[in-house]
DNA sequence: AAAGTGACCAACCGCGAAGCC
DNA sequence: AGGCTTCGCGGTTGGTCACTT
């Protein structure tokens, strides 16, 4: 569908219109809502001078009529130079999210530390969208607290609730969501790819003009629809929760990384994958321009890393790395699978597979073997 | 063409933890 | 030790766009 990259999307005009712009309270007005370029510039300057801290002073000193909370959020989610703005989650990133969500639960900040360039908000939104899609595809309301109901025009086609606080689940082999046929997919160019034309030659070629082997399945055979149908499946859990395999983070998760953010993911508490990783000539690990070791684990540490990047260059770093991801819904890479046609994917599943939907969740998984290594910070 | 809908994204809110005095 | 402030996180909400009907 070629949606515009997040940052480029046109928002309710004139800056700061989406939500309430100004606090209702008296006294000094606190601006809310969407940020303007001018505000961003002020915030960036503050960070450049003071670092990603003292958020509250931004307002107290009169730099911006924004709360420190809002400033921090803006920095973390949008202005940090190491963010993958406009990049949809790749299949590998999705796998990471699934695996880590199964491990950690809804610890988005923690999970995001394994995904360079992704914020907790990114992960959270991704997960939420994914859960909603799953719920709709499965025709099963997800458990958990009531989801936001758009309730547009009182549509009877109310969307299923989204489980907002899911318990950690034991890993299970499940299909990558992009195995699930997605309506509305159309050919297009991923915003990242647009900037990285050479990647087209590296991608798994699609057969014909509109269908072909999904890059995900091509590179990761365990994710094909057939295996998915045969695999045990944690329906009752966090949707299509997880994978039995491990995560090839060492290389794949850096696809689409926006910069030399010195962000190697922490060592994951998973085994190395038994399946081949996507390999692209000329893109060795050394070519990723990554720090040799270390990883920021917490959001604050990430802030600091990003700030260090900001010091020499206040503009977001350009996309320098290719995007290997599989785009399904609206981004453009065709995801139609020969073996997983929209109408027969679930038909291929054992009929009793859905019986577990209403069963209590299995006991939580064992804790991770080791938490992410902490960086020295700032 | 218009309405409905899903997907995606940005940002706010509430709460708890951490730090400081 | 206790209160206050700041920060970080998770959940939620609202807006926009693209696609479908």
mmCIF file of C-alpha atoms (C1' of nucleotides) in Angstrom:
data_model
loop_
_atom_site.group_PDB
_atom_site.id
_atom_site.type_symbol
_atom_site.label_atom_id
_atom_site.label_comp_id
_atom_site.label_asym_id
_atom_site.label_seq_id
_atom_site.Cartn_x
_atom_site.Cartn_y
_atom_site.Cartn_z
ATOM 1 C CA UNK A 1 0.000 0.000 0.000
ATOM 2 C CA UNK A 2 3.011 2.160 0.239
ATOM 3 C CA UNK A 3 2.117 4.008 3.254
ATOM 4 C CA UNK A 4 4.220 6.959 3.896
ATOM 5 C CA UNK A 5 6.904 6.461 6.451
ATOM 6 C CA UNK A 6 5.742 7.272 9.854
ATOM 7 C CA UNK A 7 7.483 10.522 10.151
ATOM 8 C CA UNK A 8 6.330 11.717 6.815
ATOM 9 C CA UNK A 9 2.739 11.075 7.243
ATOM 10 C CA UNK A 10 0.570 14.032 7.099
ATOM 11 C CA UNK A 11 -0.935 14.654 10.410
ATOM 12 C CA UNK A 12 -3.716 16.945 11.289
ATOM 13 C CA UNK A 13 -2.467 20.119 9.897
ATOM 14 C CA UNK A 14 -0.639 22.933 11.314
ATOM 15 C CA UNK A 15 1.238 21.173 13.999
ATOM 16 C CA UNK A 16 0.076 19.705 17.194
ATOM 17 C CA UNK A 17 -3.416 19.033 16.222
ATOM 18 C CA UNK A 18 -3.964 15.409 16.798
ATOM 19 C CA UNK A 19 -4.872 15.599 20.392
ATOM 20 C CA UNK A 20 -5.510 18.281 22.838
ATOM 21 C CA UNK A 21 -2.892 20.811 22.225
ATOM 22 C CA UNK A 22 -2.908 22.745 25.380
ATOM 23 C CA UNK A 23 -3.583 21.652 28.836
ATOM 24 C CA UNK A 24 -6.810 22.804 30.189
ATOM 25 C CA UNK A 25 -5.308 23.924 33.407
ATOM 26 C CA UNK A 26 -4.587 27.488 34.148
ATOM 27 C CA UNK A 27 -1.253 29.028 34.586
ATOM 28 C CA UNK A 28 1.471 28.282 32.119
ATOM 29 C CA UNK A 29 -0.013 26.377 29.261
ATOM 30 C CA UNK A 30 1.512 23.054 28.561
ATOM 31 C CA UNK A 31 1.414 22.210 24.973
ATOM 32 C CA UNK A 32 0.302 18.769 23.981
ATOM 33 C CA UNK A 33 -0.271 16.971 20.794
ATOM 34 C CA UNK A 34 1.945 16.579 17.864
ATOM 35 C CA UNK A 35 5.300 18.169 17.684
ATOM 36 C CA UNK A 36 6.320 20.795 15.243
ATOM 37 C CA UNK A 37 9.636 20.959 13.488
ATOM 38 C CA UNK A 38 10.530 23.960 15.541
ATOM 39 C CA UNK A 39 9.875 22.125 18.746
ATOM 40 C CA UNK A 40 11.906 19.229 17.534
ATOM 41 C CA UNK A 41 14.757 21.549 16.772
ATOM 42 C CA UNK A 42 14.626 23.024 20.229
ATOM 43 C CA UNK A 43 14.549 19.624 21.782
ATOM 44 C CA UNK A 44 17.416 18.398 19.679
ATOM 45 C CA UNK A 45 19.427 21.384 20.656
ATOM 46 C CA UNK A 46 18.726 20.739 24.268
ATOM 47 C CA UNK A 47 19.846 17.174 23.936
ATOM 48 C CA UNK A 48 22.897 18.213 22.049
ATOM 49 C CA UNK A 49 23.903 20.570 24.809
ATOM 50 C CA UNK A 50 22.724 18.770 27.869
ATOM 51 C CA UNK A 51 22.310 15.250 26.768
ATOM 52 C CA UNK A 52 19.196 13.158 27.042
ATOM 53 C CA UNK A 53 18.437 14.159 30.557
ATOM 54 C CA UNK A 54 16.997 17.006 32.531
ATOM 55 C CA UNK A 55 13.817 16.737 30.603
ATOM 56 C CA UNK A 56 11.889 18.731 33.075
ATOM 57 C CA UNK A 57 14.250 21.630 32.741
ATOM 58 C CA UNK A 58 13.228 22.060 29.154
ATOM 59 C CA UNK A 59 9.984 23.403 30.336
ATOM 60 C CA UNK A 60 11.100 24.961 33.578
ATOM 61 C CA UNK A 61 13.642 27.021 31.724
ATOM 62 C CA UNK A 62 11.115 28.046 29.177
ATOM 63 C CA UNK A 63 12.629 26.325 26.192
ATOM 64 C CA UNK A 64 9.469 24.499 25.349
ATOM 65 C CA UNK A 65 5.975 24.490 26.738
ATOM 66 C CA UNK A 66 6.149 20.762 26.961
ATOM 67 C CA UNK A 67 6.365 18.547 29.949
ATOM 68 C CA UNK A 68 9.584 16.747 30.514
ATOM 69 C CA UNK A 69 7.710 13.589 30.033
ATOM 70 C CA UNK A 70 6.578 14.631 26.633
ATOM 71 C CA UNK A 71 10.061 15.781 25.700
ATOM 72 C CA UNK A 72 11.597 12.544 26.705
ATOM 73 C CA UNK A 73 9.013 10.601 24.821
ATOM 74 C CA UNK A 74 9.593 12.641 21.738
ATOM 75 C CA UNK A 75 13.297 12.099 21.932
ATOM 76 C CA UNK A 76 13.064 8.415 22.597
ATOM 77 C CA UNK A 77 10.469 7.675 20.011
ATOM 78 C CA UNK A 78 11.223 10.036 17.207
ATOM 79 C CA UNK A 79 14.328 12.118 17.496
ATOM 80 C CA UNK A 80 16.920 9.635 18.518
ATOM 81 C CA UNK A 81 19.246 9.374 15.583
ATOM 82 C CA UNK A 82 19.444 5.619 15.632
ATOM 83 C CA UNK A 83 15.841 4.934 14.937
ATOM 84 C CA UNK A 84 14.528 3.016 12.017
ATOM 85 C CA UNK A 85 12.013 5.515 10.972
ATOM 86 C CA UNK A 86 9.732 4.369 8.262
ATOM 87 C CA UNK A 87 10.876 0.799 8.364
ATOM 88 C CA UNK A 88 8.308 -1.803 8.953
ATOM 89 C CA UNK A 89 9.224 -4.744 11.042
ATOM 90 C CA UNK A 90 11.071 -7.347 9.110
ATOM 91 C CA UNK A 91 10.338 -10.994 9.468
ATOM 92 C CA UNK A 92 13.411 -11.381 11.574
ATOM 93 C CA UNK A 93 12.415 -8.580 13.796
ATOM 94 C CA UNK A 94 9.030 -10.094 14.095
ATOM 95 C CA UNK A 95 10.568 -13.324 15.140
ATOM 96 C CA UNK A 96 12.611 -11.562 17.724
ATOM 97 C CA UNK A 97 9.571 -9.878 19.087
ATOM 98 C CA UNK A 98 7.672 -13.098 19.215
ATOM 99 C CA UNK A 99 10.411 -14.931 20.923
ATOM 100 C CA UNK A 100 11.114 -12.251 23.421
ATOM 101 C CA UNK A 101 7.504 -11.591 24.121
ATOM 102 C CA UNK A 102 7.135 -15.208 24.933
ATOM 103 C CA UNK A 103 10.102 -14.902 27.201
ATOM 104 C CA UNK A 104 9.522 -11.604 28.854
ATOM 105 C CA UNK A 105 5.888 -10.852 28.391
ATOM 106 C CA UNK A 106 4.903 -7.340 27.582
ATOM 107 C CA UNK A 107 8.201 -5.869 28.574
ATOM 108 C CA UNK A 108 8.420 -3.748 25.527
ATOM 109 C CA UNK A 109 11.283 -1.656 26.657
ATOM 110 C CA UNK A 110 13.267 -4.734 27.334
ATOM 111 C CA UNK A 111 12.336 -6.327 24.080
ATOM 112 C CA UNK A 112 13.185 -3.204 22.198
ATOM 113 C CA UNK A 113 16.729 -3.375 23.448
ATOM 114 C CA UNK A 114 17.146 -6.448 21.300
ATOM 115 C CA UNK A 115 15.938 -4.599 18.270
ATOM 116 C CA UNK A 116 18.311 -1.839 17.322
ATOM 117 C CA UNK A 117 16.497 1.142 16.071
ATOM 118 C CA UNK A 118 13.197 0.097 17.517
ATOM 119 C CA UNK A 119 11.565 1.748 20.435
ATOM 120 C CA UNK A 120 9.361 0.194 22.979
ATOM 121 C CA UNK A 121 6.539 2.081 21.400
ATOM 122 C CA UNK A 122 7.370 0.576 18.063
ATOM 123 C CA UNK A 123 7.351 -2.884 19.482
ATOM 124 C CA UNK A 124 4.220 -2.253 21.403
ATOM 125 C CA UNK A 125 2.400 -0.914 18.415
ATOM 126 C CA UNK A 126 3.655 -3.712 16.272
ATOM 127 C CA UNK A 127 2.502 -6.263 18.750
ATOM 128 C CA UNK A 128 -0.832 -4.650 19.221
ATOM 129 C CA UNK A 129 -1.489 -4.471 15.533
ATOM 130 C CA UNK A 130 -0.379 -7.993 15.133
ATOM 131 C CA UNK A 131 -2.643 -9.207 17.864
ATOM 132 C CA UNK A 132 -5.565 -7.424 16.393
ATOM 133 C CA UNK A 133 -4.880 -8.912 13.034
ATOM 134 C CA UNK A 134 -4.570 -12.340 14.514
ATOM 135 C CA UNK A 135 -7.727 -12.003 16.443
ATOM 136 C CA UNK A 136 -9.526 -11.018 13.350
ATOM 137 C CA UNK A 137 -8.021 -13.767 11.285
ATOM 138 C CA UNK A 138 -8.808 -16.348 13.867
ATOM 139 C CA UNK A 139 -12.179 -14.941 14.572
ATOM 140 C CA UNK A 140 -11.434 -15.193 18.213
ATOM 141 C CA UNK A 141 -11.512 -12.384 20.645
ATOM 142 C CA UNK A 142 -8.269 -12.270 22.424
ATOM 143 C CA UNK A 143 -8.337 -12.500 26.091
ATOM 144 C CA UNK A 144 -7.243 -9.767 28.297
ATOM 145 C CA UNK A 145 -8.530 -6.378 28.948
ATOM 146 C CA UNK A 146 -10.911 -4.856 26.582
ATOM 147 C CA UNK A 147 -9.277 -3.433 23.639
ATOM 148 C CA UNK A 148 -9.851 -0.084 22.310
ATOM 149 C CA UNK A 149 -12.882 -0.220 20.189
ATOM 150 C CA UNK A 150 -12.801 2.026 17.280
ATOM 151 C CA UNK A 151 -16.514 1.539 17.000
ATOM 152 C CA UNK A 152 -16.623 3.612 13.948
ATOM 153 C CA UNK A 153 -20.095 4.287 12.791
ATOM 154 C CA UNK A 154 -21.265 1.615 15.118
ATOM 155 C CA UNK A 155 -19.977 -1.023 12.857
ATOM 156 C CA UNK A 156 -21.233 -4.455 13.623
ATOM 157 C CA UNK A 157 -17.921 -5.755 12.478
ATOM 158 C CA UNK A 158 -16.391 -4.835 15.729
ATOM 159 C CA UNK A 159 -12.823 -5.743 15.982
ATOM 160 C CA UNK A 160 -11.787 -8.329 18.410
ATOM 161 C CA UNK A 161 -10.355 -7.294 21.695
ATOM 162 C CA UNK A 162 -6.675 -7.220 22.000
ATOM 163 C CA UNK A 163 -4.947 -8.871 24.810
ATOM 164 C CA UNK A 164 -3.106 -6.033 26.310
ATOM 165 C CA UNK A 165 -1.302 -7.788 29.034
ATOM 166 C CA UNK A 166 -0.326 -11.218 28.073
ATOM 167 C CA UNK A 167 1.475 -13.584 30.210
ATOM 168 C CA UNK A 168 4.781 -14.835 29.065
ATOM 169 C CA UNK A 169 4.368 -17.991 27.187
ATOM 170 C CA UNK A 170 6.611 -20.872 26.554
ATOM 171 C CA UNK A 171 7.969 -20.833 23.128
ATOM 172 C CA UNK A 172 6.200 -22.865 20.572
ATOM 173 C CA UNK A 173 6.729 -23.311 16.952
ATOM 174 C CA UNK A 174 4.279 -21.151 15.203
ATOM 175 C CA UNK A 175 4.073 -19.589 11.856
ATOM 176 C CA UNK A 176 5.403 -16.245 11.164
ATOM 177 C CA UNK A 177 2.490 -13.980 10.890
ATOM 178 C CA UNK A 178 3.359 -13.076 7.448
ATOM 179 C CA UNK A 179 2.511 -16.603 6.597
ATOM 180 C CA UNK A 180 -0.986 -15.707 7.384
ATOM 181 C CA UNK A 181 -2.493 -14.265 4.323
ATOM 182 C CA UNK A 182 -3.096 -10.668 4.545
ATOM 183 C CA UNK A 183 -5.787 -8.909 2.867
ATOM 184 C CA UNK A 184 -5.101 -5.657 1.265
ATOM 185 C CA UNK A 185 -1.596 -6.459 0.360
ATOM 186 C CA UNK A 186 -0.389 -4.926 -2.761
ATOM 187 C CA UNK A 187 2.792 -4.513 -4.511
ATOM 188 C CA UNK A 188 4.832 -1.563 -3.648
ATOM 189 C CA UNK A 189 8.171 -0.405 -2.560
ATOM 190 C CA UNK A 190 9.161 -0.396 0.984
ATOM 191 C CA UNK A 191 10.191 3.028 2.113
ATOM 192 C CA UNK A 192 13.521 1.681 3.108
ATOM 193 C CA UNK A 193 14.036 -0.071 -0.128
ATOM 194 C CA UNK A 194 13.353 3.034 -1.982
ATOM 195 C CA UNK A 195 16.493 4.410 -0.525
ATOM 196 C CA UNK A 196 18.438 1.256 -1.039
ATOM 197 C CA UNK A 197 17.931 0.244 -4.588
ATOM 198 C CA UNK A 198 20.716 -2.236 -4.667
ATOM 199 C CA UNK A 199 18.817 -4.420 -2.336
ATOM 200 C CA UNK A 200 16.410 -5.313 -5.000
ATOM 201 C CA UNK A 201 18.985 -7.505 -6.542
ATOM 202 C CA UNK A 202 19.558 -9.189 -3.234
ATOM 203 C CA UNK A 203 16.055 -9.993 -2.461
ATOM 204 C CA UNK A 204 14.550 -13.299 -3.044
ATOM 205 C CA UNK A 205 13.015 -12.922 -6.407
ATOM 206 C CA UNK A 206 9.332 -13.067 -6.658
ATOM 207 C CA UNK A 207 7.892 -15.194 -9.287
ATOM 208 C CA UNK A 208 5.730 -13.352 -11.637
ATOM 209 C CA UNK A 209 4.578 -9.922 -11.009
ATOM 210 C CA UNK A 210 2.511 -10.362 -7.958
ATOM 211 C CA UNK A 211 3.256 -13.614 -6.288
ATOM 212 C CA UNK A 212 6.180 -15.655 -5.371
ATOM 213 C CA UNK A 213 8.046 -17.216 -2.571
ATOM 214 C CA UNK A 214 7.993 -15.140 0.455
ATOM 215 C CA UNK A 215 11.475 -14.131 1.411
ATOM 216 C CA UNK A 216 10.756 -15.166 4.915
ATOM 217 C CA UNK A 217 9.816 -18.638 4.009
ATOM 218 C CA UNK A 218 12.540 -18.858 1.495
ATOM 219 C CA UNK A 219 15.164 -18.159 4.049
ATOM 220 C CA UNK A 220 13.584 -19.801 6.991
ATOM 221 C CA UNK A 221 12.008 -23.049 6.042
ATOM 222 C CA UNK A 222 10.547 -23.617 9.429
ATOM 223 C CA UNK A 223 8.155 -20.853 8.757
ATOM 224 C CA UNK A 224 6.500 -22.252 5.762
ATOM 225 C CA UNK A 225 2.865 -22.905 5.959
ATOM 226 C CA UNK A 226 3.179 -26.610 5.911
ATOM 227 C CA UNK A 227 5.462 -26.713 8.861
ATOM 228 C CA UNK A 228 3.331 -24.225 10.587
ATOM 229 C CA UNK A 229 0.358 -26.422 10.233
ATOM 230 C CA UNK A 230 2.214 -29.359 11.643
ATOM 231 C CA UNK A 231 3.770 -27.537 14.457
ATOM 232 C CA UNK A 232 2.373 -27.269 17.940
ATOM 233 C CA UNK A 233 0.731 -24.012 18.325
ATOM 234 C CA UNK A 234 0.034 -21.830 21.237
ATOM 235 C CA UNK A 235 -3.284 -20.498 20.230
ATOM 236 C CA UNK A 236 -4.230 -19.561 23.663
ATOM 237 C CA UNK A 237 -1.172 -17.564 24.180
ATOM 238 C CA UNK A 238 -0.078 -14.361 22.765
ATOM 239 C CA UNK A 239 -1.447 -15.041 19.412
ATOM 240 C CA UNK A 240 1.109 -16.495 17.147
ATOM 241 C CA UNK A 241 3.513 -16.353 19.859
ATOM 242 C CA UNK A 242 6.776 -17.814 19.223
ATOM 243 C CA UNK A 243 9.115 -20.127 17.549
ATOM 244 C CA UNK A 244 10.861 -23.210 18.535
ATOM 245 C CA UNK A 245 13.888 -22.051 16.755
ATOM 246 C CA UNK A 246 16.260 -19.509 17.954
ATOM 247 C CA UNK A 247 16.873 -16.086 16.732
ATOM 248 C CA UNK A 248 19.459 -15.267 14.184
ATOM 249 C CA UNK A 249 19.950 -11.926 15.649
ATOM 250 C CA UNK A 250 23.564 -11.660 14.958
ATOM 251 C CA UNK A 251 22.990 -10.465 11.505
ATOM 252 C CA UNK A 252 19.408 -10.256 10.583
ATOM 253 C CA UNK A 253 18.176 -8.006 13.250
ATOM 254 C CA UNK A 254 20.400 -5.331 11.959
ATOM 255 C CA UNK A 255 18.801 -5.160 8.674
ATOM 256 C CA UNK A 256 17.470 -1.756 8.077
ATOM 257 C CA UNK A 257 19.411 -0.360 10.923
ATOM 258 C CA UNK A 258 19.500 3.281 10.389
ATOM 259 C CA UNK A 259 22.959 4.077 11.463
ATOM 260 C CA UNK A 260 26.030 3.043 13.263
ATOM 261 C CA UNK A 261 24.208 3.093 16.468
ATOM 262 C CA UNK A 262 26.714 0.916 18.193
ATOM 263 C CA UNK A 263 23.938 -1.359 19.035
ATOM 264 C CA UNK A 264 24.577 -5.000 19.049
ATOM 265 C CA UNK A 265 21.756 -6.880 20.572
ATOM 266 C CA UNK A 266 22.478 -8.496 23.829
ATOM 267 C CA UNK A 267 23.285 -12.113 23.818
ATOM 268 C CA UNK A 268 20.035 -13.821 23.625
ATOM 269 C CA UNK A 269 19.177 -16.619 25.911
ATOM 270 C CA UNK A 270 18.448 -18.807 22.970
ATOM 271 C CA UNK A 271 20.353 -21.303 21.045
ATOM 272 C CA UNK A 272 21.725 -20.422 17.749
ATOM 273 C CA UNK A 273 19.508 -21.221 14.862
ATOM 274 C CA UNK A 274 19.719 -24.527 13.160
ATOM 275 C CA UNK A 275 18.478 -23.085 9.949
ATOM 276 C CA UNK A 276 20.420 -21.035 7.535
ATOM 277 C CA UNK A 277 20.385 -17.360 7.898
ATOM 278 C CA UNK A 278 19.842 -15.002 5.140
ATOM 279 C CA UNK A 279 23.144 -14.233 3.729
ATOM 280 C CA UNK A 280 23.966 -11.400 1.503
ATOM 281 C CA UNK A 281 27.237 -11.115 -0.257
ATOM 282 C CA UNK A 282 29.303 -8.213 0.739
ATOM 283 C CA UNK A 283 27.385 -7.623 3.876
ATOM 284 C CA UNK A 284 29.460 -9.314 6.414
ATOM 285 C CA UNK A 285 29.099 -8.561 10.029
ATOM 286 C CA UNK A 286 31.993 -6.208 9.772
ATOM 287 C CA UNK A 287 30.134 -4.331 7.191
ATOM 288 C CA UNK A 288 27.369 -3.508 9.541
ATOM 289 C CA UNK A 289 29.430 -0.899 11.118
ATOM 290 C CA UNK A 290 28.513 -2.047 14.499
ATOM 291 C CA UNK A 291 30.323 -1.782 17.684
ATOM 292 C CA UNK A 292 32.212 -4.945 18.409
ATOM 293 C CA UNK A 293 30.627 -5.545 21.700
ATOM 294 C CA UNK A 294 28.267 -4.203 24.174
ATOM 295 C CA UNK A 295 24.753 -3.221 23.974
ATOM 296 C CA UNK A 296 22.590 -0.770 25.626
ATOM 297 C CA UNK A 297 19.984 -2.582 27.495
ATOM 298 C CA UNK A 298 17.728 -0.069 29.006
ATOM 299 C CA UNK A 299 15.982 2.789 27.478
ATOM 300 C CA UNK A 300 18.105 5.262 29.273
ATOM 301 C CA UNK A 301 21.224 3.699 28.015
ATOM 302 C CA UNK A 302 19.842 3.735 24.565
ATOM 303 C CA UNK A 303 19.196 7.364 24.984
ATOM 304 C CA UNK A 304 22.795 7.896 25.786
ATOM 305 C CA UNK A 305 24.019 5.982 22.837
ATOM 306 C CA UNK A 306 21.793 7.916 20.618
ATOM 307 C CA UNK A 307 22.992 11.104 22.144
ATOM 308 C CA UNK A 308 26.542 10.188 21.429
ATOM 309 C CA UNK A 309 25.528 9.898 17.860
ATOM 310 C CA UNK A 310 23.865 13.186 18.004
ATOM 311 C CA UNK A 311 26.966 14.961 19.064
ATOM 312 C CA UNK A 312 28.672 15.074 15.726
ATOM 313 C CA UNK A 313 25.586 15.150 13.647
ATOM 314 C CA UNK A 314 22.321 16.489 14.797
ATOM 315 C CA UNK A 315 20.430 15.137 11.871
ATOM 316 C CA UNK A 316 19.196 11.644 11.873
ATOM 317 C CA UNK A 317 21.653 9.320 10.337
ATOM 318 C CA UNK A 318 20.759 8.159 6.885
ATOM 319 C CA UNK A 319 19.617 4.711 6.170
ATOM 320 C CA UNK A 320 22.777 2.957 5.364
ATOM 321 C CA UNK A 321 21.827 -0.595 5.664
ATOM 322 C CA UNK A 322 19.612 -2.695 3.570
ATOM 323 C CA UNK A 323 16.256 -3.856 4.555
ATOM 324 C CA UNK A 324 15.830 -7.555 4.251
ATOM 325 C CA UNK A 325 12.509 -7.667 5.857
ATOM 326 C CA UNK A 326 9.420 -9.098 4.551
ATOM 327 C CA UNK A 327 6.759 -6.608 4.216
ATOM 328 C CA UNK A 328 3.347 -7.823 4.192
ATOM 329 C CA UNK A 329 0.408 -5.743 4.925
ATOM 330 C CA UNK A 330 0.779 -2.430 3.321
ATOM 331 C CA UNK A 331 4.387 -1.962 2.802
ATOM 332 C CA UNK A 332 4.666 -3.577 -0.465
ATOM 333 C CA UNK A 333 6.609 -6.778 -0.600
ATOM 334 C CA UNK A 334 4.271 -9.338 -1.863
ATOM 335 C CA UNK A 335 3.533 -11.989 0.632
ATOM 336 C CA UNK A 336 1.195 -14.266 -1.094
ATOM 337 C CA UNK A 337 2.177 -17.770 -0.458
ATOM 338 C CA UNK A 338 1.370 -20.605 -2.723
ATOM 339 C CA UNK A 339 0.847 -22.929 0.180
ATOM 340 C CA UNK A 340 -0.931 -20.563 2.385
ATOM 341 C CA UNK A 341 -3.662 -19.085 0.408
ATOM 342 C CA UNK A 342 -5.945 -16.813 2.312
ATOM 343 C CA UNK A 343 -8.774 -19.234 2.512
ATOM 344 C CA UNK A 344 -7.067 -22.441 3.228
ATOM 345 C CA UNK A 345 -4.405 -21.649 5.716
ATOM 346 C CA UNK A 346 -6.431 -22.408 8.763
ATOM 347 C CA UNK A 347 -8.305 -25.110 6.992
ATOM 348 C CA UNK A 348 -5.133 -27.046 6.920
ATOM 349 C CA UNK A 349 -4.805 -26.951 10.635
ATOM 350 C CA UNK A 350 -6.040 -29.795 12.753
ATOM 351 C CA UNK A 351 -9.600 -29.097 13.766
ATOM 352 C CA UNK A 352 -8.890 -29.656 17.406
ATOM 353 C CA UNK A 353 -6.098 -27.181 17.332
ATOM 354 C CA UNK A 354 -8.492 -24.495 18.333
ATOM 355 C CA UNK A 355 -9.677 -26.352 21.358
ATOM 356 C CA UNK A 356 -6.951 -24.869 23.395
ATOM 357 C CA UNK A 357 -8.199 -21.400 22.836
ATOM 358 C CA UNK A 358 -10.158 -21.422 25.995
ATOM 359 C CA UNK A 359 -7.796 -23.366 28.043
ATOM 360 C CA UNK A 360 -5.762 -21.715 30.705
ATOM 361 C CA UNK A 361 -2.334 -20.661 29.681
ATOM 362 C CA UNK A 362 0.528 -22.976 30.337
ATOM 363 C CA UNK A 363 2.880 -22.217 33.155
ATOM 364 C CA UNK A 364 5.254 -19.406 32.497
ATOM 365 C CA UNK A 365 8.522 -20.188 30.899
ATOM 366 C CA UNK A 366 11.706 -20.355 32.799
ATOM 367 C CA UNK A 367 13.374 -17.026 33.194
ATOM 368 C CA UNK A 368 15.893 -15.974 30.651
ATOM 369 C CA UNK A 369 19.281 -17.348 31.150
ATOM 370 C CA UNK A 370 20.836 -13.992 31.418
ATOM 371 C CA UNK A 371 19.652 -10.470 31.144
ATOM 372 C CA UNK A 372 21.066 -8.215 28.536
ATOM 373 C CA UNK A 373 24.395 -6.858 29.359
ATOM 374 C CA UNK A 374 24.269 -3.380 30.616
ATOM 375 C CA UNK A 375 26.270 -0.706 29.082
ATOM 376 C CA UNK A 376 28.208 1.793 30.975
ATOM 377 C CA UNK A 377 25.727 4.372 30.072
ATOM 378 C CA UNK A 378 26.634 7.898 29.525
ATOM 379 C "C1'" DA B 1 -17.771 7.924 -5.271
ATOM 380 C "C1'" DA B 2 -18.664 7.199 -0.674
ATOM 381 C "C1'" DA B 3 -18.644 4.671 3.425
ATOM 382 C "C1'" DG B 4 -16.576 1.219 6.179
ATOM 383 C "C1'" DT B 5 -12.591 -0.935 7.923
ATOM 384 C "C1'" DG B 6 -7.903 -2.306 9.098
ATOM 385 C "C1'" DA B 7 -3.296 -0.921 9.760
ATOM 386 C "C1'" DC B 8 -0.141 2.041 11.380
ATOM 387 C "C1'" DC B 9 1.605 5.608 14.063
ATOM 388 C "C1'" DA B 10 2.118 9.329 17.505
ATOM 389 C "C1'" DA B 11 1.341 10.785 21.804
ATOM 390 C "C1'" DC B 12 -0.986 10.973 26.328
ATOM 391 C "C1'" DC B 13 -2.047 8.951 30.914
ATOM 392 C "C1'" DG B 14 -1.300 6.519 35.132
ATOM 393 C "C1'" DC B 15 1.653 4.134 37.894
ATOM 394 C "C1'" DG B 16 5.804 2.669 39.979
ATOM 395 C "C1'" DA B 17 10.805 2.959 40.583
ATOM 396 C "C1'" DA B 18 14.739 5.606 41.347
ATOM 397 C "C1'" DG B 19 17.066 9.504 42.879
ATOM 398 C "C1'" DC B 20 17.532 13.506 45.712
ATOM 399 C "C1'" DC B 21 17.049 16.379 49.703
ATOM 400 C "C1'" DA C 1 13.195 7.491 57.201
ATOM 401 C "C1'" DG C 2 10.067 10.055 54.647
ATOM 402 C "C1'" DG C 3 8.489 13.183 51.205
ATOM 403 C "C1'" DC C 4 9.113 15.130 46.758
ATOM 404 C "C1'" DT C 5 10.591 15.158 42.050
ATOM 405 C "C1'" DT C 6 11.987 13.049 37.979
ATOM 406 C "C1'" DC C 7 12.157 9.426 34.967
ATOM 407 C "C1'" DG C 8 10.808 5.181 32.645
ATOM 408 C "C1'" DC C 9 7.452 1.897 31.276
ATOM 409 C "C1'" DG C 10 3.170 -0.204 29.846
ATOM 410 C "C1'" DG C 11 -1.401 0.624 28.426
ATOM 411 C "C1'" DT C 12 -4.506 3.273 25.940
ATOM 412 C "C1'" DT C 13 -6.417 6.618 22.815
ATOM 413 C "C1'" DG C 14 -6.973 9.304 18.715
ATOM 414 C "C1'" DG C 15 -5.778 10.526 13.949
ATOM 415 C "C1'" DT C 16 -4.628 9.449 9.187
ATOM 416 C "C1'" DC C 17 -4.074 6.678 5.236
ATOM 417 C "C1'" DA C 18 -4.984 2.919 2.122
ATOM 418 C "C1'" DC C 19 -7.796 -0.657 0.863
ATOM 419 C "C1'" DT C 20 -12.246 -2.938 0.429
ATOM 420 C "C1'" DT C 21 -17.080 -3.098 -0.185
#
